[in-house]
Tab-separated table of C-alpha atoms in Angstrom:
chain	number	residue	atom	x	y	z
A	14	UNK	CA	7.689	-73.121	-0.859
A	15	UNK	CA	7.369	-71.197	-4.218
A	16	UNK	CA	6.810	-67.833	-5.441
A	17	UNK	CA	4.295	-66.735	-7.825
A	18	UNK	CA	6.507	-65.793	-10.503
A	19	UNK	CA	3.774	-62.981	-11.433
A	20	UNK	CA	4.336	-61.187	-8.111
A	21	UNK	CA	8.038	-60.867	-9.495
A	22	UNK	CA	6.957	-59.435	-13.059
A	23	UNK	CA	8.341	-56.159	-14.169
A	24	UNK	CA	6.969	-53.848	-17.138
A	25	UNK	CA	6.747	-54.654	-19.846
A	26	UNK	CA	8.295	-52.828	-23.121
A	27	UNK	CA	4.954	-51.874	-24.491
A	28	UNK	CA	3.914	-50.259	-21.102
A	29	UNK	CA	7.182	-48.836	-21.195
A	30	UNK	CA	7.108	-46.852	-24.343
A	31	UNK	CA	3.406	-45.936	-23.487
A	32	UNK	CA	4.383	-43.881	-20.807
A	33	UNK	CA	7.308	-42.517	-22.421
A	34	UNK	CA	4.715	-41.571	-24.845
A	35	UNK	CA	2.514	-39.826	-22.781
A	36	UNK	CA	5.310	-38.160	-20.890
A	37	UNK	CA	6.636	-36.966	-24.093
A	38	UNK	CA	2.878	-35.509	-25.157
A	39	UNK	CA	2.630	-33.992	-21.768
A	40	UNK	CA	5.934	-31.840	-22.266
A	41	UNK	CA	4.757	-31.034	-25.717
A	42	UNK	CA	1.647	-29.994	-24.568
A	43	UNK	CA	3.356	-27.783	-21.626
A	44	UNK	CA	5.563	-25.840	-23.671
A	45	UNK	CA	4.289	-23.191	-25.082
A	46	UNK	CA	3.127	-22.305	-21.550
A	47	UNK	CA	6.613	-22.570	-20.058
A	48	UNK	CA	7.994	-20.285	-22.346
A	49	UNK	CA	5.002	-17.654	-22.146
A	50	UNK	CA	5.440	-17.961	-17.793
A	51	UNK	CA	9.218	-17.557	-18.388
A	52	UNK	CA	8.978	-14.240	-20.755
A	53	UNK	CA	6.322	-13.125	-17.959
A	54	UNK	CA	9.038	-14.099	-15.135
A	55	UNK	CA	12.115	-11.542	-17.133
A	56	UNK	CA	8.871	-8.973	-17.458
A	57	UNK	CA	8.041	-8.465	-14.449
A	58	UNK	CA	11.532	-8.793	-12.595
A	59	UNK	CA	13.229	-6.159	-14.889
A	60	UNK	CA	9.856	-4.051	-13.973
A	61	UNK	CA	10.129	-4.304	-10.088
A	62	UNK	CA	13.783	-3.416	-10.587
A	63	UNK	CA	13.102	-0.327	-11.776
A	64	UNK	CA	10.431	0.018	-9.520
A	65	UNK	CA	12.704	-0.353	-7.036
A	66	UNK	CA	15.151	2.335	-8.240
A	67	UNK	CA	12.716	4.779	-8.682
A	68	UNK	CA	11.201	4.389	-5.118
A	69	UNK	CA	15.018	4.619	-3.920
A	70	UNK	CA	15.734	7.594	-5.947
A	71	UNK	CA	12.430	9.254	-4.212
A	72	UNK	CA	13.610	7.838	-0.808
A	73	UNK	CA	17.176	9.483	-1.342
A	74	UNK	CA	15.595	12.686	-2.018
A	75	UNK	CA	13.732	13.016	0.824
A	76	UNK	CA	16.641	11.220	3.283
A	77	UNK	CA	19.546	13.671	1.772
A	78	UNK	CA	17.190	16.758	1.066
A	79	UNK	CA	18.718	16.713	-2.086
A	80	UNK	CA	17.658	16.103	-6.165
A	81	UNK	CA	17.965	13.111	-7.143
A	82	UNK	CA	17.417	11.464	-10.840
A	83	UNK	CA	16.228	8.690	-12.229
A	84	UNK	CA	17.746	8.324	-15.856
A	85	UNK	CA	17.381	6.021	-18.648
A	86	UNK	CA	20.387	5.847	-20.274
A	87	UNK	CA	22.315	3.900	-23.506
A	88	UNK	CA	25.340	3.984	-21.244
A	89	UNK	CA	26.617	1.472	-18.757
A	90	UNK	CA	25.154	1.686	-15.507
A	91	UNK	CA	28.483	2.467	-13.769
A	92	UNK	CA	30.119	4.971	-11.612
A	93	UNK	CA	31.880	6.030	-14.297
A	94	UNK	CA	28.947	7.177	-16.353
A	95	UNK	CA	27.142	9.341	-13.364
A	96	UNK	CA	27.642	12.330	-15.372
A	97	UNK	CA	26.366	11.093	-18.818
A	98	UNK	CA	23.819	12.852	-21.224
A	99	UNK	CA	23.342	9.526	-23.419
A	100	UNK	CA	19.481	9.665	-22.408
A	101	UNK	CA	16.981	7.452	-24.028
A	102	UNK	CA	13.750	6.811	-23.798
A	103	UNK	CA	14.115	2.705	-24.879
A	104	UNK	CA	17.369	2.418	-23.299
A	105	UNK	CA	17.877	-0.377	-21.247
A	106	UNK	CA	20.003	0.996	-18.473
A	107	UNK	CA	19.207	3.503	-15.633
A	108	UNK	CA	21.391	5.891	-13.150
A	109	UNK	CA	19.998	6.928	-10.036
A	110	UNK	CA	21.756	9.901	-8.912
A	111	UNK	CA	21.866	12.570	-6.842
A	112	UNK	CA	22.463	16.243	-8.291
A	113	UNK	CA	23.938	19.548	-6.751
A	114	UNK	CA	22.679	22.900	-7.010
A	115	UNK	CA	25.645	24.106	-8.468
A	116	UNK	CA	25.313	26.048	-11.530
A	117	UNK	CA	27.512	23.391	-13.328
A	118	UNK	CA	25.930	20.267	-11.816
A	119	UNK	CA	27.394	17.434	-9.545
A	120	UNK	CA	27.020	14.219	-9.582
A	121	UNK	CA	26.538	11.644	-7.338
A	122	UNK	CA	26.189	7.680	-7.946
A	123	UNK	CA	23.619	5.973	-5.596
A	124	UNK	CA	22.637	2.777	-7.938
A	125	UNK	CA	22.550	1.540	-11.328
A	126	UNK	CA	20.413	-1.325	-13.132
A	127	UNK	CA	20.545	-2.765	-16.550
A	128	UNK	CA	17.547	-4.896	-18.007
A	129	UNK	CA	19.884	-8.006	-18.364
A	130	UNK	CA	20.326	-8.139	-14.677
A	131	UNK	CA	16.945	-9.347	-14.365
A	132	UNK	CA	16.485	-11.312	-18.157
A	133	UNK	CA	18.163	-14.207	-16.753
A	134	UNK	CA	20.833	-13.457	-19.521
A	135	UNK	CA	24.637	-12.467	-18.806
A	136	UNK	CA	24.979	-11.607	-22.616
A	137	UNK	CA	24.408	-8.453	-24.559
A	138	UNK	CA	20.931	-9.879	-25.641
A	139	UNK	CA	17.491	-9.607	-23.996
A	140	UNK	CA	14.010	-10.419	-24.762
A	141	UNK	CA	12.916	-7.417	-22.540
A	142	UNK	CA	12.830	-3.934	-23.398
A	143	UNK	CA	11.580	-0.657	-21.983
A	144	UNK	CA	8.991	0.133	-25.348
A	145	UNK	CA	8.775	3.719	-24.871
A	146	UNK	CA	8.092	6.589	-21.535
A	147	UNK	CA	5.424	8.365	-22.434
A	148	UNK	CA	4.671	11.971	-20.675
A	149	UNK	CA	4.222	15.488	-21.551
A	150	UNK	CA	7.456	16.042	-22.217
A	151	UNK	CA	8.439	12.828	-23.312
A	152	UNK	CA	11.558	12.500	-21.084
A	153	UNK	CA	14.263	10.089	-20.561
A	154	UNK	CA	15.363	11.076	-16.795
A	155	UNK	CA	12.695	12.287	-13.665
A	156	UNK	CA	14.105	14.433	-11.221
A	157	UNK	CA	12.668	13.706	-7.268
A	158	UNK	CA	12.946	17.035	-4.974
A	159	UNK	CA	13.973	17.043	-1.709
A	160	UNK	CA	9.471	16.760	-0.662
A	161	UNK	CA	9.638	13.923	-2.749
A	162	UNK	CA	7.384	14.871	-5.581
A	163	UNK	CA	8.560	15.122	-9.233
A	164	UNK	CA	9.662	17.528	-11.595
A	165	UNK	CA	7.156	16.805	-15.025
A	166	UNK	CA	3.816	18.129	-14.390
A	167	UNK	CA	2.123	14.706	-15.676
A	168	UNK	CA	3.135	11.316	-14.798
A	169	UNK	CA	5.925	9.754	-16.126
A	170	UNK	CA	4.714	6.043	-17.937
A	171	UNK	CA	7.611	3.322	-18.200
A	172	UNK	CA	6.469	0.608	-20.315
A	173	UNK	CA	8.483	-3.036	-20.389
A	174	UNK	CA	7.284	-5.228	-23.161
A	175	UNK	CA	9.040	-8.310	-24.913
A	176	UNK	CA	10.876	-8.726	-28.092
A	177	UNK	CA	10.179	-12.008	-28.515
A	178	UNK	CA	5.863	-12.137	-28.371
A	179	UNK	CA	3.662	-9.437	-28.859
A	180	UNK	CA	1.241	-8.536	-25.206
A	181	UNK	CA	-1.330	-10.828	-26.037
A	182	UNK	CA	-0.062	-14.167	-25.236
A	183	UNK	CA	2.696	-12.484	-22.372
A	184	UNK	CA	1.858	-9.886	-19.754
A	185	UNK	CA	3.505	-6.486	-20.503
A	186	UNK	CA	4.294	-4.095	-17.515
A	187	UNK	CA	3.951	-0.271	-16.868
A	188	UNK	CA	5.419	1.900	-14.190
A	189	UNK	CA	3.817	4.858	-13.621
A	190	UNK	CA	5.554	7.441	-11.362
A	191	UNK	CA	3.146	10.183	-10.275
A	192	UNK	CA	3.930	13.921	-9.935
A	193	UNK	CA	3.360	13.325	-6.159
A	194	UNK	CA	6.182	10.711	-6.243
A	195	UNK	CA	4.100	7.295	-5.899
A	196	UNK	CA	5.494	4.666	-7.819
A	197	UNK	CA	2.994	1.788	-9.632
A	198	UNK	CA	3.454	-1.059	-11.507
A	199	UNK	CA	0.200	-2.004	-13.315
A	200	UNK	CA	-0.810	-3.901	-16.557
A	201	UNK	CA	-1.869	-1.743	-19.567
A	202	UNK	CA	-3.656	-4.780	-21.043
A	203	UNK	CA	-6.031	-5.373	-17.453
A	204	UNK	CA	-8.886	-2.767	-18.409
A	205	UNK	CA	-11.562	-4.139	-16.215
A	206	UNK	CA	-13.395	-1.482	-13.736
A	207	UNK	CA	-12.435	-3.934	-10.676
A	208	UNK	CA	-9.264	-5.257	-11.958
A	209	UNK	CA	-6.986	-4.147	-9.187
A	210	UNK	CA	-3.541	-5.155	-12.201
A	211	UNK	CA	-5.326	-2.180	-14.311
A	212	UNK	CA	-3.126	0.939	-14.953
């Protein structure tokens, strides 16, 4: 009995290289994209982090019946630092602590964050940065009393952009924290009536 030897047949070198081609065009193609969803990914993870640490500051407030502050600060995020005045407003750290009455003030460490923790980078660099808060008194720390509202008498605007592309091509976050204590991530470029991202 024989065998067709064309049932056997295997590629052959030109159908080889054109799929290596395409493959290779695909990628090519698919880059710019992947690095645009990646910057998005550090964006928005370093954002819900702080997110995160504000609504725990607030939550700590109210739980302890106690001050507590949120603080951006050029310091590391470490027990060590609970009592620093390094404030910022483009640091890339925060402190949440808790703060006594006492006429020279106590402090206590709850948590603290750096942007690298959620930039996917263990070095001293980041493409993420907090740009700028912006509020009436253009303040690097929020205080939460023990009702869980705020101290400023406006709301207090955290925005996270990227070093590496401008906000057209990647999606820049904003936290807003309202006088009232509610905490928001939005997106300052989303300016549509119905857009539910919109700040």
């Amino acid at each position: 009995m024989l065998i067709d030897s064309r049932m056997n047949r295997g590629f052959s070198l030109v159908e080889v290289m054109v799929v290596i081609t395409l493959m290779v065009i695909l990628v090519m193609l698919a880059m710019p994209s992947l690095g645009i969803y990646t910057e998005n990914s550090k964006i928005r993870s370093v954002a819900e982090a702080f997110a995160s640490s504000a609504q725990k500051a607030r939550t700590e407030a109210i739980r302890t019946n106690q001050a507590v502050q949120l603080i951006l600060t050029t310091d590391s995020p470490v027990i060590a630092n609970v009592g620093t005045s390094n404030l910022s407003s483009t640091a890339g750290n925060w402190i949440v602590r808790s703060v006594s009455d006492d006429a020279t003030p106590v402090y206590t460490f709850i948590e603290g964050k750096d942007a690298r923790e959620g930039s996917g980078r263990s070095d001293a660099s980041t493409s993420v940065s907090i740009s700028g808060v912006s509020n009436s008194a253009a303040t690097s720390a929020i205080t939460f009393n023990s009702a869980g509202s705020t101290s400023l008498g406006a709301r207090w605007l955290v925005d996270f952009t990227s070093s590496s592309a401008a906000c057209t091509p990647v999606r820049c976050l904003r936290v807003i924290i309202t006088s009232s204590g509610q905490v928001k991530m939005c997106e300052p470029a989303a300016t549509a009536a119905n857009d539910t991202r919109a700040c």
